[in-house]
């Protein structure tokens, strides 16, 4: 059986290499904040005030917590929030502040931190409410419809943030 051991060893090394490849790739492809941001963005975020050790700690945290989080943007730099259609699920939240309808270019901030804007022309007047419940439903071809509690109409919206 002396020929079997080198074969098993080679197979074990191959499996170990395959398992380590994604980790090595993630470490090699990681860019620090200074590399990712322009100097103006870096300064505007206040990161220039951090010591080298603090900046390294932040980069280390991002390196270990950024796994599986792929940021996809359009050629113009706009974020793509749902690159996988199956990830689009109904959103239920509340609008922040006073609501009385929309006017063609309305922006809606939700209490979960998301921001949506009206994606179609037109206006609607709805009963005035503070912080009404809202449901956003994914529709065909990537569009979303927003339904606001107490309003009999829906509006097509697009996620901004």
GROMACS .gro file of C-alpha atoms in nm:
model
  161
    1UNK     CA    1   0.000   0.000   0.000
    2UNK     CA    2   0.288   0.249  -0.027
    3UNK     CA    3   0.142   0.395  -0.349
    4UNK     CA    4  -0.191   0.471  -0.180
    5UNK     CA    5  -0.044   0.710   0.079
    6UNK     CA    6   0.101   0.961  -0.170
    7UNK     CA    7  -0.232   0.960  -0.355
    8UNK     CA    8  -0.427   1.031  -0.035
    9UNK     CA    9  -0.176   1.298   0.065
   10UNK     CA   10  -0.204   1.463  -0.276
   11UNK     CA   11  -0.585   1.456  -0.255
   12UNK     CA   12  -0.578   1.605   0.096
   13UNK     CA   13  -0.345   1.883  -0.018
   14UNK     CA   14  -0.567   1.954  -0.318
   15UNK     CA   15  -0.878   1.978  -0.096
   16UNK     CA   16  -0.693   2.208   0.148
   17UNK     CA   17  -0.582   2.432  -0.138
   18UNK     CA   18  -0.934   2.452  -0.279
   19UNK     CA   19  -1.076   2.542   0.063
   20UNK     CA   20  -0.812   2.811   0.121
   21UNK     CA   21  -0.846   2.974  -0.223
   22UNK     CA   22  -1.156   3.187  -0.145
   23UNK     CA   23  -0.998   3.312   0.178
   24UNK     CA   24  -0.672   3.403   0.004
   25UNK     CA   25  -0.863   3.571  -0.280
   26UNK     CA   26  -1.066   3.779  -0.034
   27UNK     CA   27  -0.750   3.888   0.146
   28UNK     CA   28  -0.571   3.971  -0.179
   29UNK     CA   29  -0.868   4.158  -0.330
   30UNK     CA   30  -0.938   4.369  -0.020
   31UNK     CA   31  -0.879   4.740  -0.066
   32UNK     CA   32  -0.826   4.972   0.227
   33UNK     CA   33  -1.051   5.272   0.278
   34UNK     CA   34  -0.773   5.500   0.152
   35UNK     CA   35  -0.760   5.299  -0.172
   36UNK     CA   36  -1.139   5.288  -0.213
   37UNK     CA   37  -1.211   5.655  -0.150
   38UNK     CA   38  -1.089   5.971  -0.313
   39UNK     CA   39  -0.884   6.195  -0.085
   40UNK     CA   40  -1.180   6.436  -0.069
   41UNK     CA   41  -1.419   6.157   0.037
   42UNK     CA   42  -1.166   6.028   0.289
   43UNK     CA   43  -1.131   6.373   0.443
   44UNK     CA   44  -1.507   6.448   0.429
   45UNK     CA   45  -1.574   6.126   0.624
   46UNK     CA   46  -1.328   6.242   0.891
   47UNK     CA   47  -1.106   5.939   0.838
   48UNK     CA   48  -0.796   6.157   0.807
   49UNK     CA   49  -0.831   6.228   1.181
   50UNK     CA   50  -0.777   5.863   1.273
   51UNK     CA   51  -0.437   5.741   1.383
   52UNK     CA   52  -0.271   5.479   1.160
   53UNK     CA   53  -0.358   5.217   1.423
   54UNK     CA   54  -0.724   5.322   1.433
   55UNK     CA   55  -0.744   5.320   1.053
   56UNK     CA   56  -0.584   4.973   1.044
   57UNK     CA   57  -0.837   4.849   1.302
   58UNK     CA   58  -1.123   4.983   1.087
   59UNK     CA   59  -0.978   4.822   0.772
   60UNK     CA   60  -0.934   4.492   0.959
   61UNK     CA   61  -1.296   4.506   1.073
   62UNK     CA   62  -1.415   4.574   0.717
   63UNK     CA   63  -1.199   4.290   0.587
   64UNK     CA   64  -1.359   4.040   0.826
   65UNK     CA   65  -1.716   4.172   0.806
   66UNK     CA   66  -1.738   4.237   0.433
   67UNK     CA   67  -1.746   3.870   0.330
   68UNK     CA   68  -2.041   3.782   0.114
   69UNK     CA   69  -2.142   4.145   0.074
   70UNK     CA   70  -2.103   4.229  -0.290
   71UNK     CA   71  -2.161   4.586  -0.390
   72UNK     CA   72  -2.293   4.616  -0.743
   73UNK     CA   73  -2.322   4.949  -0.918
   74UNK     CA   74  -2.434   5.057  -1.262
   75UNK     CA   75  -2.177   5.215  -1.498
   76UNK     CA   76  -2.294   5.555  -1.371
   77UNK     CA   77  -2.213   5.452  -1.012
   78UNK     CA   78  -2.570   5.403  -0.888
   79UNK     CA   79  -2.611   5.111  -0.647
   80UNK     CA   80  -2.799   4.797  -0.750
   81UNK     CA   81  -2.987   4.685  -0.440
   82UNK     CA   82  -3.131   4.356  -0.566
   83UNK     CA   83  -2.901   4.203  -0.830
   84UNK     CA   84  -3.068   3.867  -0.773
   85UNK     CA   85  -3.441   3.891  -0.847
   86UNK     CA   86  -3.520   3.618  -0.595
   87UNK     CA   87  -3.383   3.843  -0.316
   88UNK     CA   88  -3.663   4.095  -0.372
   89UNK     CA   89  -3.922   4.046  -0.101
   90UNK     CA   90  -4.207   4.260   0.023
   91UNK     CA   91  -4.100   4.543   0.255
   92UNK     CA   92  -4.322   4.660   0.541
   93UNK     CA   93  -4.228   4.971   0.732
   94UNK     CA   94  -4.352   5.323   0.813
   95UNK     CA   95  -4.295   5.652   0.639
   96UNK     CA   96  -4.103   5.903   0.848
   97UNK     CA   97  -4.295   6.225   0.908
   98UNK     CA   98  -4.607   6.379   0.764
   99UNK     CA   99  -4.767   6.227   0.453
  100UNK     CA  100  -5.038   6.373   0.228
  101UNK     CA  101  -4.962   6.209  -0.107
  102UNK     CA  102  -4.703   6.248  -0.383
  103UNK     CA  103  -4.631   6.505  -0.649
  104UNK     CA  104  -4.423   6.355  -0.928
  105UNK     CA  105  -4.076   6.378  -0.775
  106UNK     CA  106  -4.149   6.273  -0.419
  107UNK     CA  107  -3.889   6.106  -0.198
  108UNK     CA  108  -4.001   5.872   0.079
  109UNK     CA  109  -3.790   5.793   0.386
  110UNK     CA  110  -3.880   5.479   0.577
  111UNK     CA  111  -3.819   5.416   0.945
  112UNK     CA  112  -3.600   5.116   0.851
  113UNK     CA  113  -3.348   5.358   0.694
  114UNK     CA  114  -3.440   5.293   0.330
  115UNK     CA  115  -3.508   5.585   0.097
  116UNK     CA  116  -3.729   5.551  -0.210
  117UNK     CA  117  -3.824   5.800  -0.480
  118UNK     CA  118  -4.124   5.822  -0.704
  119UNK     CA  119  -4.042   5.648  -1.034
  120UNK     CA  120  -4.337   5.770  -1.239
  121UNK     CA  121  -4.495   6.103  -1.313
  122UNK     CA  122  -4.823   6.204  -1.162
  123UNK     CA  123  -4.959   6.317  -0.833
  124UNK     CA  124  -5.204   6.188  -0.578
  125UNK     CA  125  -5.363   6.342  -0.274
  126UNK     CA  126  -5.419   6.110   0.019
  127UNK     CA  127  -5.565   6.158   0.367
  128UNK     CA  128  -5.304   6.335   0.579
  129UNK     CA  129  -5.125   6.113   0.829
  130UNK     CA  130  -4.813   6.109   1.040
  131UNK     CA  131  -4.581   5.810   1.002
  132UNK     CA  132  -4.829   5.588   0.813
  133UNK     CA  133  -4.759   5.222   0.753
  134UNK     CA  134  -4.624   5.141   0.410
  135UNK     CA  135  -4.589   4.822   0.206
  136UNK     CA  136  -4.356   4.796  -0.093
  137UNK     CA  137  -4.417   4.504  -0.327
  138UNK     CA  138  -4.178   4.385  -0.598
  139UNK     CA  139  -4.333   4.386  -0.944
  140UNK     CA  140  -4.221   4.260  -1.284
  141UNK     CA  141  -3.906   4.389  -1.455
  142UNK     CA  142  -3.751   4.520  -1.135
  143UNK     CA  143  -4.016   4.775  -1.048
  144UNK     CA  144  -4.177   4.829  -0.706
  145UNK     CA  145  -4.521   4.949  -0.600
  146UNK     CA  146  -4.567   5.136  -0.274
  147UNK     CA  147  -4.894   5.121  -0.087
  148UNK     CA  148  -4.946   5.372   0.195
  149UNK     CA  149  -5.189   5.299   0.477
  150UNK     CA  150  -5.509   5.501   0.429
  151UNK     CA  151  -5.435   5.592   0.066
  152UNK     CA  152  -5.645   5.429  -0.205
  153UNK     CA  153  -5.374   5.461  -0.473
  154UNK     CA  154  -5.032   5.306  -0.517
  155UNK     CA  155  -4.721   5.461  -0.669
  156UNK     CA  156  -4.430   5.305  -0.855
  157UNK     CA  157  -4.105   5.373  -0.667
  158UNK     CA  158  -3.733   5.313  -0.702
  159UNK     CA  159  -3.492   5.259  -0.415
  160UNK     CA  160  -3.234   5.532  -0.363
  161UNK     CA  161  -3.068   5.412  -0.041
   0.00000   0.00000   0.00000
